[in-house]
GROMACS .gro file of C-alpha atoms in nm:
model
  242
    1MET     CA    1   0.383   6.204  -3.228
    2GLN     CA    2  -0.002   6.256  -3.337
    3TYR     CA    3  -0.214   6.484  -3.149
    4LEU     CA    4  -0.622   6.357  -3.192
    5ILE     CA    5  -0.887   6.579  -3.075
    6ASP     CA    6  -1.250   6.559  -3.098
    7PHE     CA    7  -1.396   6.900  -3.079
    8GLY     CA    8  -1.838   6.881  -3.009
    9ASN     CA    9  -2.078   7.138  -2.925
   10SER     CA   10  -1.972   7.114  -2.585
   11ARG     CA   11  -1.580   7.090  -2.528
   12LEU     CA   12  -1.257   6.970  -2.723
   13LYS     CA   13  -1.142   6.665  -2.655
   14TRP     CA   14  -0.743   6.638  -2.722
   15SER     CA   15  -0.491   6.311  -2.722
   16ILE     CA   16  -0.129   6.240  -2.762
   17TRP     CA   17  -0.022   5.948  -2.934
   18ASP     CA   18   0.304   5.767  -3.030
   19GLY     CA   19   0.204   5.482  -3.320
   20SER     CA   20  -0.038   5.225  -3.076
   21ALA     CA   21   0.063   5.461  -2.740
   22LEU     CA   22  -0.167   5.704  -2.545
   23LEU     CA   23   0.043   5.925  -2.418
   24ASP     CA   24  -0.129   6.202  -2.264
   25GLN     CA   25  -0.518   6.417  -2.325
   26GLY     CA   26  -0.669   6.625  -2.174
   27THR     CA   27  -1.024   6.888  -2.225
   28ILE     CA   28  -1.024   7.270  -2.328
   29ASP     CA   29  -1.324   7.456  -2.308
   30PRO     CA   30  -1.453   7.661  -2.668
   31LEU     CA   31  -1.426   7.987  -2.475
   32ALA     CA   32  -1.065   7.939  -2.362
   33LEU     CA   33  -0.981   7.742  -2.746
   34GLU     CA   34  -0.671   7.963  -2.858
   35SER     CA   35  -0.538   7.979  -2.503
   36GLY     CA   36  -0.583   7.622  -2.415
   37LEU     CA   37  -0.407   7.515  -2.695
   38ARG     CA   38  -0.131   7.774  -2.700
   39GLY     CA   39  -0.069   7.568  -2.339
   40LEU     CA   40  -0.046   7.166  -2.558
   41GLU     CA   41   0.312   7.033  -2.633
   42TRP     CA   42   0.447   7.124  -2.979
   43PRO     CA   43   0.697   7.048  -3.105
   44GLN     CA   44   0.716   6.664  -3.145
   45ILE     CA   45   0.370   6.644  -3.314
   46ASP     CA   46   0.455   6.507  -3.642
   47ALA     CA   47   0.031   6.567  -3.769
   48VAL     CA   48  -0.236   6.627  -3.615
   49TYR     CA   49  -0.562   6.496  -3.671
   50LEU     CA   50  -0.918   6.690  -3.652
   51CYS     CA   51  -1.260   6.547  -3.571
   52SER     CA   52  -1.531   6.768  -3.531
   53VAL     CA   53  -1.889   6.842  -3.572
   54ALA     CA   54  -1.900   7.190  -3.463
   55ASP     CA   55  -1.867   7.486  -3.679
   56PRO     CA   56  -1.715   7.470  -3.997
   57ASP     CA   57  -1.557   7.800  -3.977
   58LEU     CA   58  -1.480   7.748  -3.582
   59THR     CA   59  -1.302   7.389  -3.651
   60HIS     CA   60  -1.140   7.607  -3.987
   61ALA     CA   61  -1.013   7.820  -3.733
   62VAL     CA   62  -0.906   7.560  -3.519
   63ALA     CA   63  -0.691   7.359  -3.804
   64VAL     CA   64  -0.519   7.738  -3.921
   65TYR     CA   65  -0.417   7.744  -3.513
   66CYS     CA   66  -0.268   7.380  -3.492
   67ASP     CA   67  -0.070   7.486  -3.880
   68SER     CA   68   0.050   7.771  -3.732
   69LEU     CA   69   0.159   7.630  -3.295
   70SER     CA   70   0.333   7.409  -3.405
   71SER     CA   71   0.601   7.307  -3.721
   72PRO     CA   72   0.638   7.333  -4.053
   73GLN     CA   73   0.679   6.986  -4.111
   74CYS     CA   74   0.326   6.947  -3.962
   75GLN     CA   75   0.019   6.894  -4.142
   76THR     CA   76  -0.257   6.946  -3.984
   77ILE     CA   77  -0.579   6.746  -4.166
   78GLU     CA   78  -0.993   6.781  -4.090
   79VAL     CA   79  -1.132   6.390  -4.053
   80ASP     CA   80  -1.350   6.351  -4.407
   81VAL     CA   81  -1.550   6.066  -4.370
   82SER     CA   82  -1.584   6.062  -4.755
   83GLN     CA   83  -1.238   5.888  -4.731
   84LEU     CA   84  -1.332   5.631  -4.524
   85PRO     CA   85  -1.099   5.315  -4.508
   86ALA     CA   86  -1.219   5.064  -4.811
   87TRP     CA   87  -1.321   4.827  -4.537
   88PHE     CA   88  -1.628   4.988  -4.429
   89SER     CA   89  -1.914   5.196  -4.544
   90LEU     CA   90  -2.166   5.372  -4.467
   91GLY     CA   91  -2.387   5.216  -4.680
   92THR     CA   92  -2.697   5.411  -4.837
   93THR     CA   93  -2.631   5.734  -4.637
   94LEU     CA   94  -2.509   6.007  -4.697
   95PRO     CA   95  -2.073   6.168  -4.520
   96GLU     CA   96  -2.259   6.448  -4.509
   97GLN     CA   97  -2.575   6.317  -4.361
   98ILE     CA   98  -2.437   6.210  -4.016
   99GLY     CA   99  -2.214   6.279  -3.756
  100LYS     CA  100  -1.744   6.193  -3.817
  101ASP     CA  101  -1.794   6.143  -3.436
  102ARG     CA  102  -1.966   5.880  -3.475
  103VAL     CA  103  -1.879   5.749  -3.778
  104MET     CA  104  -1.558   5.728  -3.596
  105ALA     CA  105  -1.707   5.553  -3.275
  106MET     CA  106  -1.797   5.293  -3.502
  107LEU     CA  107  -1.450   5.294  -3.678
  108GLY     CA  108  -1.328   5.261  -3.361
  109ALA     CA  109  -1.538   4.953  -3.236
  110PHE     CA  110  -1.446   4.772  -3.608
  111ALA     CA  111  -1.421   4.460  -3.532
  112GLU     CA  112  -1.372   4.210  -3.891
  113ASN     CA  113  -1.655   4.054  -4.003
  114THR     CA  114  -1.864   4.141  -3.712
  115SER     CA  115  -2.227   4.283  -3.593
  116TYR     CA  116  -2.143   4.484  -3.314
  117CYS     CA  117  -2.312   4.832  -3.170
  118VAL     CA  118  -2.216   5.158  -3.030
  119ILE     CA  119  -2.368   5.362  -2.797
  120ASP     CA  120  -2.176   5.714  -2.765
  121ALA     CA  121  -2.386   5.862  -2.365
  122GLY     CA  122  -2.226   6.202  -2.442
  123THR     CA  123  -2.480   6.518  -2.434
  124ALA     CA  124  -2.672   6.303  -2.716
  125CYS     CA  125  -2.688   6.008  -2.710
  126THR     CA  126  -2.583   5.807  -3.072
  127ILE     CA  127  -2.708   5.411  -3.124
  128ASP     CA  128  -2.510   5.295  -3.433
  129TYR     CA  129  -2.490   4.919  -3.608
  130VAL     CA  130  -2.222   4.802  -3.807
  131THR     CA  131  -2.244   4.425  -3.991
  132SER     CA  132  -1.902   4.314  -4.156
  133GLY     CA  133  -1.806   4.668  -4.153
  134VAL     CA  134  -2.131   4.822  -4.324
  135HIS     CA  135  -2.331   5.128  -4.144
  136LEU     CA  136  -2.681   5.002  -4.085
  137GLY     CA  137  -2.823   5.313  -3.913
  138GLY     CA  138  -2.920   5.416  -3.589
  139TYR     CA  139  -3.095   5.602  -3.395
  140ILE     CA  140  -3.029   6.013  -3.153
  141VAL     CA  141  -3.194   6.049  -2.837
  142PRO     CA  142  -3.099   6.350  -2.502
  143GLY     CA  143  -2.860   6.222  -2.314
  144LEU     CA  144  -2.920   6.240  -1.884
  145ALA     CA  145  -2.775   6.625  -1.906
  146LEU     CA  146  -2.967   6.717  -2.236
  147SER     CA  147  -3.332   6.560  -2.044
  148ARG     CA  148  -3.227   6.783  -1.736
  149SER     CA  149  -3.140   7.081  -1.906
  150SER     CA  150  -3.522   7.040  -2.122
  151LEU     CA  151  -3.751   6.985  -1.819
  152THR     CA  152  -3.718   7.324  -1.708
  153LEU     CA  153  -3.456   7.187  -1.365
  154GLN     CA  154  -3.342   7.521  -1.318
  155THR     CA  155  -3.666   7.601  -1.139
  156ALA     CA  156  -3.680   7.255  -0.977
  157ARG     CA  157  -3.260   7.288  -0.887
  158ILE     CA  158  -3.258   6.962  -1.067
  159GLY     CA  159  -2.908   7.010  -1.196
  160GLU     CA  160  -2.693   7.061  -0.934
  161VAL     CA  161  -2.773   6.825  -0.690
  162ALA     CA  162  -2.824   6.556  -0.941
  163ASP     CA  163  -2.652   6.356  -0.795
  164ARG     CA  164  -2.729   6.323  -0.508
  165LEU     CA  165  -3.051   6.238  -0.627
  166TYR     CA  166  -2.977   5.944  -0.801
  167SER     CA  167  -2.964   5.638  -0.660
  168ALA     CA  168  -2.859   5.329  -0.805
  169LYS     CA  169  -3.208   5.105  -0.824
  170LEU     CA  170  -3.363   5.357  -1.029
  171GLU     CA  171  -3.634   5.308  -0.770
  172PRO     CA  172  -3.957   5.514  -0.803
  173GLY     CA  173  -3.885   5.866  -0.661
  174ARG     CA  174  -3.993   5.945  -0.307
  175ASN     CA  175  -4.026   6.343  -0.428
  176THR     CA  176  -4.051   6.538  -0.796
  177GLN     CA  177  -3.596   6.607  -0.842
  178GLN     CA  178  -3.547   6.248  -0.774
  179ALA     CA  179  -3.863   6.069  -0.950
  180VAL     CA  180  -3.761   6.348  -1.219
  181GLU     CA  181  -3.422   6.222  -1.267
  182HIS     CA  182  -3.490   5.851  -1.192
  183GLY     CA  183  -3.707   5.908  -1.513
  184ILE     CA  184  -3.418   6.066  -1.726
  185ARG     CA  185  -3.197   5.759  -1.558
  186MET     CA  186  -3.484   5.487  -1.657
  187SER     CA  187  -3.528   5.590  -1.999
  188LEU     CA  188  -3.238   5.651  -2.152
  189VAL     CA  189  -3.178   5.209  -2.051
  190ALA     CA  190  -3.464   5.179  -2.183
  191VAL     CA  191  -3.438   5.301  -2.505
  192CYS     CA  192  -3.017   5.148  -2.528
  193GLN     CA  193  -3.179   4.823  -2.414
  194ARG     CA  194  -3.464   4.796  -2.632
  195ALA     CA  195  -3.208   4.895  -2.932
  196ILE     CA  196  -3.035   4.638  -2.821
  197GLN     CA  197  -3.281   4.337  -2.846
  198HIS     CA  198  -3.406   4.485  -3.143
  199ALA     CA  199  -3.078   4.527  -3.326
  200PRO     CA  200  -3.141   4.527  -3.688
  201ALA     CA  201  -2.881   4.154  -3.721
  202ALA     CA  202  -2.770   3.930  -3.415
  203LEU     CA  203  -2.520   4.158  -3.166
  204GLU     CA  204  -2.175   3.998  -3.114
  205SER     CA  205  -2.104   4.345  -2.889
  206VAL     CA  206  -2.201   4.703  -2.722
  207VAL     CA  207  -1.912   4.924  -2.712
  208ILE     CA  208  -1.988   5.229  -2.518
  209THR     CA  209  -1.847   5.534  -2.442
  210GLY     CA  210  -1.896   5.903  -2.384
  211GLY     CA  211  -1.914   6.116  -2.095
  212ASP     CA  212  -2.224   5.877  -1.932
  213SER     CA  213  -2.069   5.541  -2.014
  214GLN     CA  214  -1.970   5.437  -1.664
  215TRP     CA  215  -2.290   5.435  -1.567
  216LEU     CA  216  -2.479   5.358  -1.866
  217SER     CA  217  -2.289   4.995  -1.891
  218GLY     CA  218  -2.447   4.862  -1.590
  219HIS     CA  219  -2.807   4.900  -1.616
  220LEU     CA  220  -2.812   4.657  -1.960
  221SER     CA  221  -2.779   4.301  -2.005
  222GLY     CA  222  -2.579   4.154  -2.247
  223PRO     CA  223  -2.194   4.173  -2.385
  224VAL     CA  224  -2.142   4.577  -2.346
  225THR     CA  225  -1.754   4.651  -2.326
  226VAL     CA  226  -1.710   5.061  -2.181
  227ARG     CA  227  -1.422   5.161  -2.422
  228GLU     CA  228  -1.315   5.538  -2.308
  229ASN     CA  229  -1.116   5.690  -2.622
  230LEU     CA  230  -1.329   5.531  -2.850
  231VAL     CA  231  -1.375   5.771  -3.109
  232PHE     CA  232  -0.993   5.908  -3.085
  233GLU     CA  233  -0.912   5.493  -3.116
  234GLY     CA  234  -1.151   5.557  -3.450
  235ILE     CA  235  -0.960   5.936  -3.562
  236ARG     CA  236  -0.609   5.653  -3.526
  237ARG     CA  237  -0.767   5.360  -3.772
  238PHE     CA  238  -0.914   5.668  -3.987
  239SER     CA  239  -0.500   5.862  -3.984
  240ALA     CA  240  -0.370   5.517  -4.034
  241GLY     CA  241  -0.535   5.351  -4.271
  242LEU     CA  242  -0.609   5.003  -4.113
   0.00000   0.00000   0.00000
């Protein structure tokens, strides 16, 4: 069995896999990394694969701690996007110039000889294009939460009532708070829809992941699929070299 870890800027996500079977998963707050990791089950783990966009020193500390918790036979391996499977290429992008989580999401969505778009709707929303296993570039824009925080919404208290303000129709807001909330959501939908319509190659699929994936998918047209564990699927493929 393997632990796959997706360590982002806001939280650490973990999952445990037995071959292709997902057995369990969860999240750990960055402020409680030590206790959170210590509370996981370690005795039967053969390997840990760590995909991190967090601070390198903190990432290394997490890797060392995972080694200390696991058996002597278990190895913690940090994902290195300079050593990708032969069937996937970053094209002209240098490995150090792209987030590892973006690459793992693209690996997770890979299908041979196809053109697809991966949208990761999280704190930031990333949009990437892949054709025949080659990354063609993409976009990064603020996600819903980041957009709210950038509009000084602490004063407007929108962050506290965003769910109650939201209407699926995204009609013009009847007050300042709803107007901002719907404007933020409409902006994200518009960016993603335009990215799909103006892709550098004809798309055969659009795969969405991230915390806002279910909501976003309902507002996009075309062949859209939600895969909530896409980054983990990519790490698993990376670990197997599939």
